[in-house]
PDB file of C-alpha atoms in Angstrom:
ATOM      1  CA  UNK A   1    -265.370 207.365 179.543  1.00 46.00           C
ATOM      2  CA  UNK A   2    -266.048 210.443 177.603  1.00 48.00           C
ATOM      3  CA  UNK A   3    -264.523 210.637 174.138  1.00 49.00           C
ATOM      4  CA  UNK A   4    -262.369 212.956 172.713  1.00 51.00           C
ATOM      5  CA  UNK A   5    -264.187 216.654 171.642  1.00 52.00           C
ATOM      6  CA  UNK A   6    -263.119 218.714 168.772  1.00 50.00           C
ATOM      7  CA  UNK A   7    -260.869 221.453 169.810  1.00 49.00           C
ATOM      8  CA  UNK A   8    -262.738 224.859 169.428  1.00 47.00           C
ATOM      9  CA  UNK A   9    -262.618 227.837 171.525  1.00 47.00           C
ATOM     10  CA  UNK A  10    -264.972 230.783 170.046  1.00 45.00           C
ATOM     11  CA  UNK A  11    -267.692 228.517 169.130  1.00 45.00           C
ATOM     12  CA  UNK A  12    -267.890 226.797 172.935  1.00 52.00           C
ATOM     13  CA  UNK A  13    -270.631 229.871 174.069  1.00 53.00           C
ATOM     14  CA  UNK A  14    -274.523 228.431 173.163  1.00 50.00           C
ATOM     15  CA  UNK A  15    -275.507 231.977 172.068  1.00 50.00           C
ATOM     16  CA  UNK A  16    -272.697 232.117 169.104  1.00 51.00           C
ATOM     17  CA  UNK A  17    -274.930 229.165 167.931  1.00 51.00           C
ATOM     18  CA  UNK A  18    -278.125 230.799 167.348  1.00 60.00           C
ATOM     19  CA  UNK A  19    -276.431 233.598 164.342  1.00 70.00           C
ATOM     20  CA  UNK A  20    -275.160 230.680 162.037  1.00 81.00           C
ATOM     21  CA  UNK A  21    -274.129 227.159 161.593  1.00 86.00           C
ATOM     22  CA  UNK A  22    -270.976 225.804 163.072  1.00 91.00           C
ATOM     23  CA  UNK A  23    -268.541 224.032 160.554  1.00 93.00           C
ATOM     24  CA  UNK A  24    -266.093 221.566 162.104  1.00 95.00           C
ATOM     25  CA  UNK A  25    -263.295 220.581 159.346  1.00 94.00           C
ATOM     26  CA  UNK A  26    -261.103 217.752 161.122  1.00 95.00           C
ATOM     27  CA  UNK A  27    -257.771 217.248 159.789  1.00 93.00           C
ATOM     28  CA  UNK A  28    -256.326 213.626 158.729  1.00 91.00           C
ATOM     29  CA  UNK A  29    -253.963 214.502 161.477  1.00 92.00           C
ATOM     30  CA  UNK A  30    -256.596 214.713 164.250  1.00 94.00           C
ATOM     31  CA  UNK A  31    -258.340 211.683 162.972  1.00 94.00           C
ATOM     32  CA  UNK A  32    -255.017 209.307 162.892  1.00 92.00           C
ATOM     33  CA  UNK A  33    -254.475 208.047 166.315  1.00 91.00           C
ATOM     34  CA  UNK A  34    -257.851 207.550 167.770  1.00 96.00           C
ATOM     35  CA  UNK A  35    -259.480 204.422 167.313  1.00 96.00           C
ATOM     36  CA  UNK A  36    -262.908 203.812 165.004  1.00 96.00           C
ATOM     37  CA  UNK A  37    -265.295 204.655 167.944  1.00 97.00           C
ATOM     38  CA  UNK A  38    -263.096 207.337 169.102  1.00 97.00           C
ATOM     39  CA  UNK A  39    -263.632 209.147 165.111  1.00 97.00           C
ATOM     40  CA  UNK A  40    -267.331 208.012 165.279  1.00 97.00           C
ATOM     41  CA  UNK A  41    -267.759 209.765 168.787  1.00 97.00           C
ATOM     42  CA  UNK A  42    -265.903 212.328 167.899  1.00 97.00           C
ATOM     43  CA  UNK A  43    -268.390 213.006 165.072  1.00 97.00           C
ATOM     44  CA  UNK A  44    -271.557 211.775 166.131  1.00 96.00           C
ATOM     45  CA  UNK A  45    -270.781 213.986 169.658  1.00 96.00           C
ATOM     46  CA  UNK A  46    -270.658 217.206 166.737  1.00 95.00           C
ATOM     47  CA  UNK A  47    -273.530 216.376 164.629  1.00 95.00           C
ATOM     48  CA  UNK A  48    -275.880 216.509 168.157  1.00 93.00           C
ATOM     49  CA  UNK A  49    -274.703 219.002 169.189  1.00 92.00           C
ATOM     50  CA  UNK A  50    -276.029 220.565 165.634  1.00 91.00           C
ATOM     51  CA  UNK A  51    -272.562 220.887 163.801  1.00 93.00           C
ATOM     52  CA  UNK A  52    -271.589 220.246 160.244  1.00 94.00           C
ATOM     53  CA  UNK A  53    -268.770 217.685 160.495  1.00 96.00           C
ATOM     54  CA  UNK A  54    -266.060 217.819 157.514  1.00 94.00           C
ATOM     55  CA  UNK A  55    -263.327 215.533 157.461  1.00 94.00           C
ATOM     56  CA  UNK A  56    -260.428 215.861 155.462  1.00 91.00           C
ATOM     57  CA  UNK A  57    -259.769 211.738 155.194  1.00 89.00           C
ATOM     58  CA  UNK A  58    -262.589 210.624 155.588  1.00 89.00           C
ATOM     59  CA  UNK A  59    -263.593 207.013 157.081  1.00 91.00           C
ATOM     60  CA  UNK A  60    -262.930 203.960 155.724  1.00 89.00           C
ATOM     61  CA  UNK A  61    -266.253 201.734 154.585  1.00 88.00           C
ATOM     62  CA  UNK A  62    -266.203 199.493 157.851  1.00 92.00           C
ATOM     63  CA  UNK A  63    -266.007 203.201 159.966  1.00 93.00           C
ATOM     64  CA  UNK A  64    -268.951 204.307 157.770  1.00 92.00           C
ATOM     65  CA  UNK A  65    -270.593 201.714 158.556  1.00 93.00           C
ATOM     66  CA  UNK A  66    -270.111 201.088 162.406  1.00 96.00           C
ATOM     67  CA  UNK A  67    -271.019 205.063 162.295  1.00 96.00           C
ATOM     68  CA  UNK A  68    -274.470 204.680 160.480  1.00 95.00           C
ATOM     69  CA  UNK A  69    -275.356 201.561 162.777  1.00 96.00           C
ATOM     70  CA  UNK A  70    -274.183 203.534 166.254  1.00 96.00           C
ATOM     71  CA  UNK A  71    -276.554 206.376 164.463  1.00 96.00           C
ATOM     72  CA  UNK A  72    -279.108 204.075 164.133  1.00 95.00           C
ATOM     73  CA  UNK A  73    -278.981 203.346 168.039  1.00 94.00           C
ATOM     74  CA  UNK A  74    -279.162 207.092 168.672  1.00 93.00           C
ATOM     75  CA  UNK A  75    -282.001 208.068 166.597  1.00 93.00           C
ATOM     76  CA  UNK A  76    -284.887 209.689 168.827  1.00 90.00           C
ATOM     77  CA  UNK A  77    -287.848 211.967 166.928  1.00 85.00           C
ATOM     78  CA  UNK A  78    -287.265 214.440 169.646  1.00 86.00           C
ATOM     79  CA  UNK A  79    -283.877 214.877 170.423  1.00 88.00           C
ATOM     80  CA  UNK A  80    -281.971 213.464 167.322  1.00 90.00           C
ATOM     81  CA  UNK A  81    -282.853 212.376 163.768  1.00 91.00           C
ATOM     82  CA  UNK A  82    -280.089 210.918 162.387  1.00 93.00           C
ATOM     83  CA  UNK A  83    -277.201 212.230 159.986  1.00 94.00           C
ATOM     84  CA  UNK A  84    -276.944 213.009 156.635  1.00 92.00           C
ATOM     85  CA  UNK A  85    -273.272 212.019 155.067  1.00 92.00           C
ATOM     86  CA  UNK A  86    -271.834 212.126 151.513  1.00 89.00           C
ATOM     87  CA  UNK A  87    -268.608 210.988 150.874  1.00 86.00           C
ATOM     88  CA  UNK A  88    -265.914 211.482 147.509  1.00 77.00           C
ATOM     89  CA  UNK A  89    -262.641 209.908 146.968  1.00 67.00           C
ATOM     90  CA  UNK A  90    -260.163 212.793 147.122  1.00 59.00           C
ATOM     91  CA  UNK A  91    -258.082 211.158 144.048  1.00 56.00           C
ATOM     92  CA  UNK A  92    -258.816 209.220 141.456  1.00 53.00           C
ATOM     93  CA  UNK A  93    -258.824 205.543 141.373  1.00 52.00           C
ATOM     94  CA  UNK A  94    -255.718 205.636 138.811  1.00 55.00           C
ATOM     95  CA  UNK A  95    -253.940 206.790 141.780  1.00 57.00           C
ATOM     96  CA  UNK A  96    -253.974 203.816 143.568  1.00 57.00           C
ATOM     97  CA  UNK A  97    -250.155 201.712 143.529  1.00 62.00           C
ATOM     98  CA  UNK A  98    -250.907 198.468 141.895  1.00 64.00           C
ATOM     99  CA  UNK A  99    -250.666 196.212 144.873  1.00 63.00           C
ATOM    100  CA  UNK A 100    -253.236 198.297 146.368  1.00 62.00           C
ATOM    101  CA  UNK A 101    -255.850 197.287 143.334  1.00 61.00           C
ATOM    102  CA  UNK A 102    -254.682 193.681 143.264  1.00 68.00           C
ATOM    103  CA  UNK A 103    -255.642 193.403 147.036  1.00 64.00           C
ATOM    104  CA  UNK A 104    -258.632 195.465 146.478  1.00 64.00           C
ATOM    105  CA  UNK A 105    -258.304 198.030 149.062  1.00 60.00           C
ATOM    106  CA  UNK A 106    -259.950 201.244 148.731  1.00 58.00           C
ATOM    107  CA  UNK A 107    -258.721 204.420 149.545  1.00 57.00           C
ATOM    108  CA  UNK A 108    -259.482 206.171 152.222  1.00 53.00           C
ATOM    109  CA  UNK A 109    -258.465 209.595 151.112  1.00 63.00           C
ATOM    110  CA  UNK A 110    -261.715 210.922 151.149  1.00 79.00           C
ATOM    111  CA  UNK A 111    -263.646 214.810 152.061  1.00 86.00           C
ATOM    112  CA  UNK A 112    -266.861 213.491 153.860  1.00 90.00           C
ATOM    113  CA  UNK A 113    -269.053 216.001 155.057  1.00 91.00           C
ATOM    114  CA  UNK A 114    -271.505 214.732 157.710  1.00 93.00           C
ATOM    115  CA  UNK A 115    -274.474 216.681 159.813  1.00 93.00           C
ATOM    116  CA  UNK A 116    -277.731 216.307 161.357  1.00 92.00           C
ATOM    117  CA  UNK A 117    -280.542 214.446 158.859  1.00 91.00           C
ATOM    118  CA  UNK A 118    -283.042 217.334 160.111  1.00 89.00           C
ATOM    119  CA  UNK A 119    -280.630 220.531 159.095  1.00 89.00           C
ATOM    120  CA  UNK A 120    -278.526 219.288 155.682  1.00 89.00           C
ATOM    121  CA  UNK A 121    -279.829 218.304 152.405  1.00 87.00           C
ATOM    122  CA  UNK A 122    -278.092 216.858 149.349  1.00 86.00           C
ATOM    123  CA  UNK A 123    -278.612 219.227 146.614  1.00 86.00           C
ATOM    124  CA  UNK A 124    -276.134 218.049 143.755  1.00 87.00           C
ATOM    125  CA  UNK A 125    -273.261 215.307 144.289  1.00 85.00           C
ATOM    126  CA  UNK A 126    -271.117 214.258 141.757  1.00 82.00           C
ATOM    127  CA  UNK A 127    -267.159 213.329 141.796  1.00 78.00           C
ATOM    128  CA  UNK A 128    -266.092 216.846 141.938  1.00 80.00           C
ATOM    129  CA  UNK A 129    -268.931 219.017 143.471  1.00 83.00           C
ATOM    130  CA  UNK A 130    -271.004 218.205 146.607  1.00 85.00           C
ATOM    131  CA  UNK A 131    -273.491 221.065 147.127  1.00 87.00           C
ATOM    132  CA  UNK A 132    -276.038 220.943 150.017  1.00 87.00           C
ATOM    133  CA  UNK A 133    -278.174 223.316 151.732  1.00 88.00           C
ATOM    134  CA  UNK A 134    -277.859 223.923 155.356  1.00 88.00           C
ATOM    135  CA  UNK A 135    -280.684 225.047 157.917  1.00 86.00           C
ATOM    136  CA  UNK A 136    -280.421 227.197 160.445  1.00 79.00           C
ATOM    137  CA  UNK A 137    -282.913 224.607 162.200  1.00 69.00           C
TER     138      UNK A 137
END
């Protein structure tokens, strides 16, 4: 069963490919009704295929996690190396309601930016700023 595929139309010809790098910003909308695999093979499917993945919501941890372990299964020196992801909470903590602290649930509000291990390096990351630089290949 294939998964779902991020809905792009100019960037769908291989040759656009070769002047730049492809940016795929998902919206929180996009991301709410599929399931966790659905999200990670929605991303993972983008990151192959050479994209830079940005979600608006991000994942929560145990997506993060299922994501970096069906990476893990993927990883081949020739064909794939992996992904790179950083992750910051769109608001801060304070912003949490109160029952949300007491149960200790984190938000998952977050911008995560995701791409291939080979093409995107972390260059600065703090709680306001994540700054990487991008390879053509």
């Amino acid at each position: 069963m294939p998964g779902p595929k991020a809905n792009v139309d100019a960037a769908d010809d291989p040759d656009d490919a070769d002047d730049g790098v492809r940016i795929d910003m998902i919206s929180g909308a996009r991301m709410e009704g599929l399931t966790s695999m659905e999200k990670i093979r929605l991303i993972l499917d983008g990151v192959r295929d050479g994209n830079i993945v940005i979600l608006e919501e991000g994942l929560s941890p145990d997506e993060e996690s299922k994501l970096i372990e069906v990476t893990m299964t993927e990883i081949s020196p020739d064909d794939f190396t992996g992904i790179e992801i950083e992750t910051y909470p769109k608001a801060e903590a304070g912003d949490q309601s109160f029952l949300d602290k007491l149960m200790g649930r984190e938000s998952t509000q977050k911008l995560t930016v995701i791409g291939p291990a080979n093409r995107i390096e972390t260059l600065h990351k703090d709680e306001n700023l994540i700054s990487t630089l991008v390879s053509r290949k």
